[in-house]
PDB file of C-alpha atoms in Angstrom:
ATOM      1  CA  MET N 116      91.247  80.727  87.284  1.00  0.00           C
ATOM      2  CA  ARG N 117      87.637  79.935  87.954  1.00  0.00           C
ATOM      3  CA  TRP N 118      85.040  82.647  87.385  1.00  0.00           C
ATOM      4  CA  THR N 119      84.524  83.399  91.085  1.00  0.00           C
ATOM      5  CA  CYS N 120      88.220  84.174  91.446  1.00  0.00           C
ATOM      6  CA  HIS N 121      88.277  86.242  88.245  1.00  0.00           C
ATOM      7  CA  ARG N 122      85.337  88.307  89.454  1.00  0.00           C
ATOM      8  CA  LEU N 123      86.617  88.781  93.001  1.00  0.00           C
ATOM      9  CA  SER N 124      90.156  89.684  91.954  1.00  0.00           C
ATOM     10  CA  ALA N 125      88.938  92.113  89.253  1.00  0.00           C
ATOM     11  CA  PHE N 126      86.664  93.855  91.753  1.00  0.00           C
ATOM     12  CA  ALA N 127      89.461  94.032  94.339  1.00  0.00           C
ATOM     13  CA  VAL N 128      92.106  95.399  91.956  1.00  0.00           C
ATOM     14  CA  VAL N 129      89.856  98.039  90.397  1.00  0.00           C
ATOM     15  CA  PHE N 130      88.412  99.079  93.754  1.00  0.00           C
ATOM     16  CA  LEU N 131      91.888  99.277  95.311  1.00  0.00           C
ATOM     17  CA  PHE N 132      93.300 101.533  92.607  1.00  0.00           C
ATOM     18  CA  THR N 133      90.230 103.661  91.820  1.00  0.00           C
ATOM     19  CA  GLY N 134      88.024 103.599  94.920  1.00  0.00           C
ATOM     20  CA  ASP N 135      85.063 103.405  92.536  1.00  0.00           C
ATOM     21  CA  PRO N 136      82.666 100.604  93.564  1.00  0.00           C
ATOM     22  CA  ALA N 137      80.483 101.052  90.442  1.00  0.00           C
ATOM     23  CA  GLY N 138      83.491 100.752  88.148  1.00  0.00           C
ATOM     24  CA  ALA N 139      84.695  97.751  90.129  1.00  0.00           C
ATOM     25  CA  LEU N 140      81.305  96.065  89.672  1.00  0.00           C
ATOM     26  CA  VAL N 141      81.359  96.716  85.917  1.00  0.00           C
ATOM     27  CA  SER N 142      84.876  95.272  85.746  1.00  0.00           C
ATOM     28  CA  THR N 143      83.553  92.047  87.277  1.00  0.00           C
ATOM     29  CA  LEU N 144      81.249  91.710  84.272  1.00  0.00           C
ATOM     30  CA  GLY N 145      84.170  92.099  81.885  1.00  0.00           C
ATOM     31  CA  SER N 146      86.356  89.745  83.894  1.00  0.00           C
ATOM     32  CA  THR N 147      84.652  86.697  82.365  1.00  0.00           C
ATOM     33  CA  LEU N 148      84.470  88.011  78.782  1.00  0.00           C
ATOM     34  CA  PRO N 149      87.436  86.047  77.331  1.00  0.00           C
ATOM     35  CA  ASP N 150      85.998  82.731  78.518  1.00  0.00           C
ATOM     36  CA  SER N 151      82.481  83.743  77.455  1.00  0.00           C
ATOM     37  CA  ILE N 152      83.718  84.429  73.921  1.00  0.00           C
ATOM     38  CA  GLU N 153      84.996  80.861  73.798  1.00  0.00           C
ATOM     39  CA  GLY N 154      81.629  79.635  75.002  1.00  0.00           C
ATOM     40  CA  ILE N 155      82.888  78.489  78.380  1.00  0.00           C
ATOM     41  CA  GLY N 156      80.292  78.892  81.109  1.00  0.00           C
ATOM     42  CA  ALA N 157      80.685  79.583  84.809  1.00  0.00           C
ATOM     43  CA  ARG N 158      81.033  75.874  85.547  1.00  0.00           C
ATOM     44  CA  GLY N 159      83.649  75.332  82.859  1.00  0.00           C
ATOM     45  CA  ASN N 160      81.298  73.663  80.376  1.00  0.00           C
ATOM     46  CA  LYS N 161      81.142  74.658  76.697  1.00  0.00           C
ATOM     47  CA  ARG N 162      77.902  76.305  75.614  1.00  0.00           C
ATOM     48  CA  ARG N 163      76.290  74.811  72.530  1.00  0.00           C
ATOM     49  CA  VAL N 164      75.853  78.134  70.662  1.00  0.00           C
ATOM     50  CA  ALA N 165      79.473  79.207  70.999  1.00  0.00           C
ATOM     51  CA  SER N 166      80.871  75.757  70.269  1.00  0.00           C
ATOM     52  CA  TYR N 167      80.341  76.501  66.549  1.00  0.00           C
ATOM     53  CA  LEU N 168      83.191  79.014  66.764  1.00  0.00           C
ATOM     54  CA  ASN N 169      85.532  76.166  67.763  1.00  0.00           C
ATOM     55  CA  LEU N 170      87.996  78.471  69.534  1.00  0.00           C
ATOM     56  CA  SER N 171      90.826  76.860  71.446  1.00  0.00           C
ATOM     57  CA  HIS N 172      90.941  77.715  75.142  1.00  0.00           C
ATOM     58  CA  ARG N 173      93.212  80.648  75.931  1.00  0.00           C
ATOM     59  CA  GLY N 174      93.770  81.346  72.263  1.00  0.00           C
ATOM     60  CA  VAL N 175      92.890  84.526  70.367  1.00  0.00           C
ATOM     61  CA  SER N 176      90.135  85.357  72.859  1.00  0.00           C
ATOM     62  CA  HIS N 177      92.845  85.581  75.537  1.00  0.00           C
ATOM     63  CA  TRP N 178      95.178  87.871  73.611  1.00  0.00           C
ATOM     64  CA  TYR N 179      95.536  91.018  75.705  1.00  0.00           C
ATOM     65  CA  MET N 180      95.475  93.496  72.782  1.00  0.00           C
ATOM     66  CA  VAL N 181      91.851  92.600  71.957  1.00  0.00           C
ATOM     67  CA  TYR N 182      90.836  94.235  75.247  1.00  0.00           C
ATOM     68  CA  LEU N 183      93.709  96.618  75.966  1.00  0.00           C
ATOM     69  CA  LEU N 184      93.215  98.747  72.833  1.00  0.00           C
ATOM     70  CA  PRO N 185      89.484  99.434  73.441  1.00  0.00           C
ATOM     71  CA  PHE N 186      90.259 100.072  77.127  1.00  0.00           C
ATOM     72  CA  LEU N 187      92.914 102.660  76.262  1.00  0.00           C
ATOM     73  CA  ALA N 188      90.735 104.313  73.586  1.00  0.00           C
ATOM     74  CA  LEU N 189      87.763 104.580  75.945  1.00  0.00           C
ATOM     75  CA  LEU N 190      89.983 105.868  78.724  1.00  0.00           C
ATOM     76  CA  ALA N 191      91.345 108.522  76.351  1.00  0.00           C
ATOM     77  CA  ILE N 192      87.796 109.553  75.438  1.00  0.00           C
ATOM     78  CA  ASP N 193      86.830 109.693  79.107  1.00  0.00           C
ATOM     79  CA  ARG N 194      89.871 111.835  79.936  1.00  0.00           C
ATOM     80  CA  GLY N 195      89.214 114.197  77.026  1.00  0.00           C
ATOM     81  CA  ILE N 196      92.252 113.150  74.980  1.00  0.00           C
ATOM     82  CA  LEU N 197      90.074 111.818  72.126  1.00  0.00           C
ATOM     83  CA  PRO N 198      86.803 113.459  70.980  1.00  0.00           C
ATOM     84  CA  SER N 199      83.682 112.101  72.621  1.00  0.00           C
ATOM     85  CA  SER N 200      81.258 112.930  69.794  1.00  0.00           C
ATOM     86  CA  ILE N 201      80.997 109.284  68.764  1.00  0.00           C
ATOM     87  CA  PHE N 202      79.212 108.554  72.051  1.00  0.00           C
ATOM     88  CA  ASP N 203      76.830 111.522  71.947  1.00  0.00           C
ATOM     89  CA  PHE N 204      73.299 110.195  71.431  1.00  0.00           C
ATOM     90  CA  SER N 205      71.591 113.507  72.227  1.00  0.00           C
ATOM     91  CA  ASN N 206      70.258 113.753  68.655  1.00  0.00           C
ATOM     92  CA  PHE N 207      68.750 110.277  68.934  1.00  0.00           C
ATOM     93  CA  LEU N 208      65.140 111.513  69.035  1.00  0.00           C
ATOM     94  CA  HIS N 209      64.916 112.598  65.379  1.00  0.00           C
ATOM     95  CA  ILE N 210      65.729 109.048  64.199  1.00  0.00           C
ATOM     96  CA  ILE N 211      62.840 107.394  66.060  1.00  0.00           C
ATOM     97  CA  PRO N 212      59.678 106.859  63.965  1.00  0.00           C
ATOM     98  CA  SER N 213      56.900 109.248  64.946  1.00  0.00           C
ATOM     99  CA  GLN N 214      54.467 106.450  65.895  1.00  0.00           C
ATOM    100  CA  LEU N 215      56.953 105.006  68.363  1.00  0.00           C
ATOM    101  CA  SER N 216      57.920 108.360  69.823  1.00  0.00           C
ATOM    102  CA  GLN N 217      54.238 109.227  70.372  1.00  0.00           C
ATOM    103  CA  SER N 218      53.810 106.022  72.399  1.00  0.00           C
ATOM    104  CA  PHE N 219      56.301 107.191  74.972  1.00  0.00           C
ATOM    105  CA  SER N 220      56.803 110.533  76.595  1.00  0.00           C
ATOM    106  CA  SER N 221      59.714 112.566  75.353  1.00  0.00           C
ATOM    107  CA  ASN N 222      61.138 112.392  78.883  1.00  0.00           C
ATOM    108  CA  THR N 223      61.665 108.655  78.491  1.00  0.00           C
ATOM    109  CA  PHE N 224      63.786 109.149  75.390  1.00  0.00           C
ATOM    110  CA  ASN N 225      65.598 112.131  76.876  1.00  0.00           C
ATOM    111  CA  THR N 226      66.507 110.030  79.910  1.00  0.00           C
ATOM    112  CA  PHE N 227      67.638 107.205  77.618  1.00  0.00           C
ATOM    113  CA  ALA N 228      69.767 109.565  75.527  1.00  0.00           C
ATOM    114  CA  ARG N 229      71.258 111.193  78.615  1.00  0.00           C
ATOM    115  CA  PHE N 230      72.074 107.856  80.268  1.00  0.00           C
ATOM    116  CA  PHE N 231      73.764 106.490  77.157  1.00  0.00           C
ATOM    117  CA  SER N 232      75.569 109.706  76.367  1.00  0.00           C
ATOM    118  CA  TRP N 233      79.324 110.088  76.199  1.00  0.00           C
ATOM    119  CA  GLN N 234      79.394 111.062  79.869  1.00  0.00           C
ATOM    120  CA  TYR N 235      78.627 107.569  81.160  1.00  0.00           C
ATOM    121  CA  LEU N 236      79.365 105.129  78.372  1.00  0.00           C
ATOM    122  CA  PRO N 237      83.157 105.496  77.916  1.00  0.00           C
ATOM    123  CA  PRO N 238      84.076 105.124  81.602  1.00  0.00           C
ATOM    124  CA  MET N 239      81.773 102.138  82.106  1.00  0.00           C
ATOM    125  CA  LEU N 240      82.971 100.426  78.932  1.00  0.00           C
ATOM    126  CA  SER N 241      86.581 101.121  79.903  1.00  0.00           C
ATOM    127  CA  PHE N 242      85.998  99.387  83.250  1.00  0.00           C
ATOM    128  CA  PHE N 243      84.409  96.485  81.350  1.00  0.00           C
ATOM    129  CA  PHE N 244      87.464  96.043  79.116  1.00  0.00           C
ATOM    130  CA  LEU N 245      89.771  96.507  82.108  1.00  0.00           C
ATOM    131  CA  GLY N 246      88.027  93.524  83.694  1.00  0.00           C
ATOM    132  CA  ALA N 247      88.815  91.468  80.576  1.00  0.00           C
ATOM    133  CA  CYS N 248      92.484  92.554  80.780  1.00  0.00           C
ATOM    134  CA  LEU N 249      92.557  91.478  84.424  1.00  0.00           C
ATOM    135  CA  HIS N 250      91.106  88.110  83.395  1.00  0.00           C
ATOM    136  CA  ILE N 251      94.051  87.543  81.100  1.00  0.00           C
ATOM    137  CA  LEU N 252      96.493  88.662  83.781  1.00  0.00           C
ATOM    138  CA  GLY N 253      94.864  86.210  86.187  1.00  0.00           C
ATOM    139  CA  ASP N 254      95.151  83.390  83.664  1.00  0.00           C
ATOM    140  CA  THR N 255      98.909  83.973  83.445  1.00  0.00           C
ATOM    141  CA  LEU N 256      99.093  82.802  87.073  1.00  0.00           C
ATOM    142  CA  CYS N 257      97.620  79.386  86.310  1.00  0.00           C
ATOM    143  CA  GLY N 258      98.644  78.746  82.716  1.00  0.00           C
ATOM    144  CA  THR N 259      99.739  80.509  79.568  1.00  0.00           C
ATOM    145  CA  VAL N 260      98.169  83.061  77.225  1.00  0.00           C
ATOM    146  CA  PRO N 261      99.318  84.493  73.868  1.00  0.00           C
ATOM    147  CA  GLY N 262     102.218  86.940  74.098  1.00  0.00           C
ATOM    148  CA  LEU N 263     102.963  89.863  71.777  1.00  0.00           C
ATOM    149  CA  THR N 264     100.895  88.436  68.931  1.00  0.00           C
ATOM    150  CA  PRO N 265      98.107  85.840  68.987  1.00  0.00           C
ATOM    151  CA  ARG N 266     100.464  83.235  67.542  1.00  0.00           C
ATOM    152  CA  SER N 267     103.652  84.230  69.357  1.00  0.00           C
ATOM    153  CA  ARG N 268     105.324  82.470  72.245  1.00  0.00           C
ATOM    154  CA  ARG N 269     102.904  82.035  75.125  1.00  0.00           C
ATOM    155  CA  VAL N 270     103.541  83.707  78.472  1.00  0.00           C
ATOM    156  CA  GLY N 271     102.543  82.684  81.972  1.00  0.00           C
ATOM    157  CA  THR N 272     103.353  80.405  84.854  1.00  0.00           C
ATOM    158  CA  ARG N 273     101.697  77.645  86.843  1.00  0.00           C
ATOM    159  CA  LEU N 274     101.470  79.185  90.312  1.00  0.00           C
ATOM    160  CA  PHE N 275      98.376  77.078  90.988  1.00  0.00           C
ATOM    161  CA  LYS N 276      95.928  74.796  89.185  1.00  0.00           C
ATOM    162  CA  VAL N 277      92.494  76.033  88.233  1.00  0.00           C
ATOM    163  CA  ASN N 278      89.825  75.163  90.805  1.00  0.00           C
ATOM    164  CA  SER N 279      92.380  74.082  93.401  1.00  0.00           C
ATOM    165  CA  LEU N 280      92.583  74.850  97.100  1.00  0.00           C
ATOM    166  CA  LYS N 281      95.804  76.753  96.426  1.00  0.00           C
ATOM    167  CA  GLU N 282      93.946  79.055  94.033  1.00  0.00           C
ATOM    168  CA  THR N 283      91.385  79.826  96.737  1.00  0.00           C
ATOM    169  CA  LEU N 284      94.053  80.311  99.409  1.00  0.00           C
ATOM    170  CA  ILE N 285      95.885  82.823  97.217  1.00  0.00           C
ATOM    171  CA  VAL N 286      93.107  84.750  95.461  1.00  0.00           C
ATOM    172  CA  PHE N 287      90.588  85.166  98.283  1.00  0.00           C
ATOM    173  CA  PRO N 288      92.900  86.521 101.032  1.00  0.00           C
ATOM    174  CA  VAL N 289      94.786  88.824  98.649  1.00  0.00           C
ATOM    175  CA  SER N 290      91.539  90.170  97.178  1.00  0.00           C
ATOM    176  CA  PHE N 291      89.922  90.728 100.572  1.00  0.00           C
ATOM    177  CA  ALA N 292      93.094  92.417 101.835  1.00  0.00           C
ATOM    178  CA  ALA N 293      92.992  94.787  98.839  1.00  0.00           C
ATOM    179  CA  ILE N 294      89.338  95.641  99.486  1.00  0.00           C
ATOM    180  CA  ILE N 295      89.967  96.194 103.200  1.00  0.00           C
ATOM    181  CA  LEU N 296      93.005  98.327 102.429  1.00  0.00           C
ATOM    182  CA  ARG N 297      90.974 100.559 100.093  1.00  0.00           C
ATOM    183  CA  LEU N 298      88.149 100.866 102.623  1.00  0.00           C
ATOM    184  CA  SER N 299      90.590 101.815 105.365  1.00  0.00           C
ATOM    185  CA  LEU N 300      92.172 104.433 103.069  1.00  0.00           C
ATOM    186  CA  MET N 301      88.741 105.856 102.315  1.00  0.00           C
ATOM    187  CA  MET N 302      87.779 106.041 105.998  1.00  0.00           C
ATOM    188  CA  GLY N 303      91.083 107.580 107.012  1.00  0.00           C
ATOM    189  CA  ALA N 304      90.961 110.301 104.377  1.00  0.00           C
TER     190      ALA N 304
END
């Protein structure tokens, strides 16, 4: 799928199931991560910096476990199943050199520590990795991706070609219908 379709479908799916527009927006950022790792840009061209990695398209970067495991771990932290102490930056101030901390008010660093505390980071990162998982799911509609292992039999179908009219006629109406459905559920509740 092209990046516009990845972003729109990720937003629509996350918004439909969660009703969280902020999480849906963060998932749109993650929805292009597998292609970005390969160095593929929004227009499908390889970026010079990432071309040194020489990754094949829809290879290891498109293996679902790379994104599913961090998503599940972050979701477990967010739900209180795993301890959240690894994301607690409240003791961040004692690490900062005294010259630097004197340059800024302590409120600046307190705000920074509070914003990047365990309360906000795990859910936002989980939405990010969910977007990457949705990217891979989307790619199974227009090609194949690695299955159970990175080198195992590939899974997917060819419902449409990338950048085709059929892709647009499938992804856009379904995504907009999902967004409208969620909005109507929110207004009716």
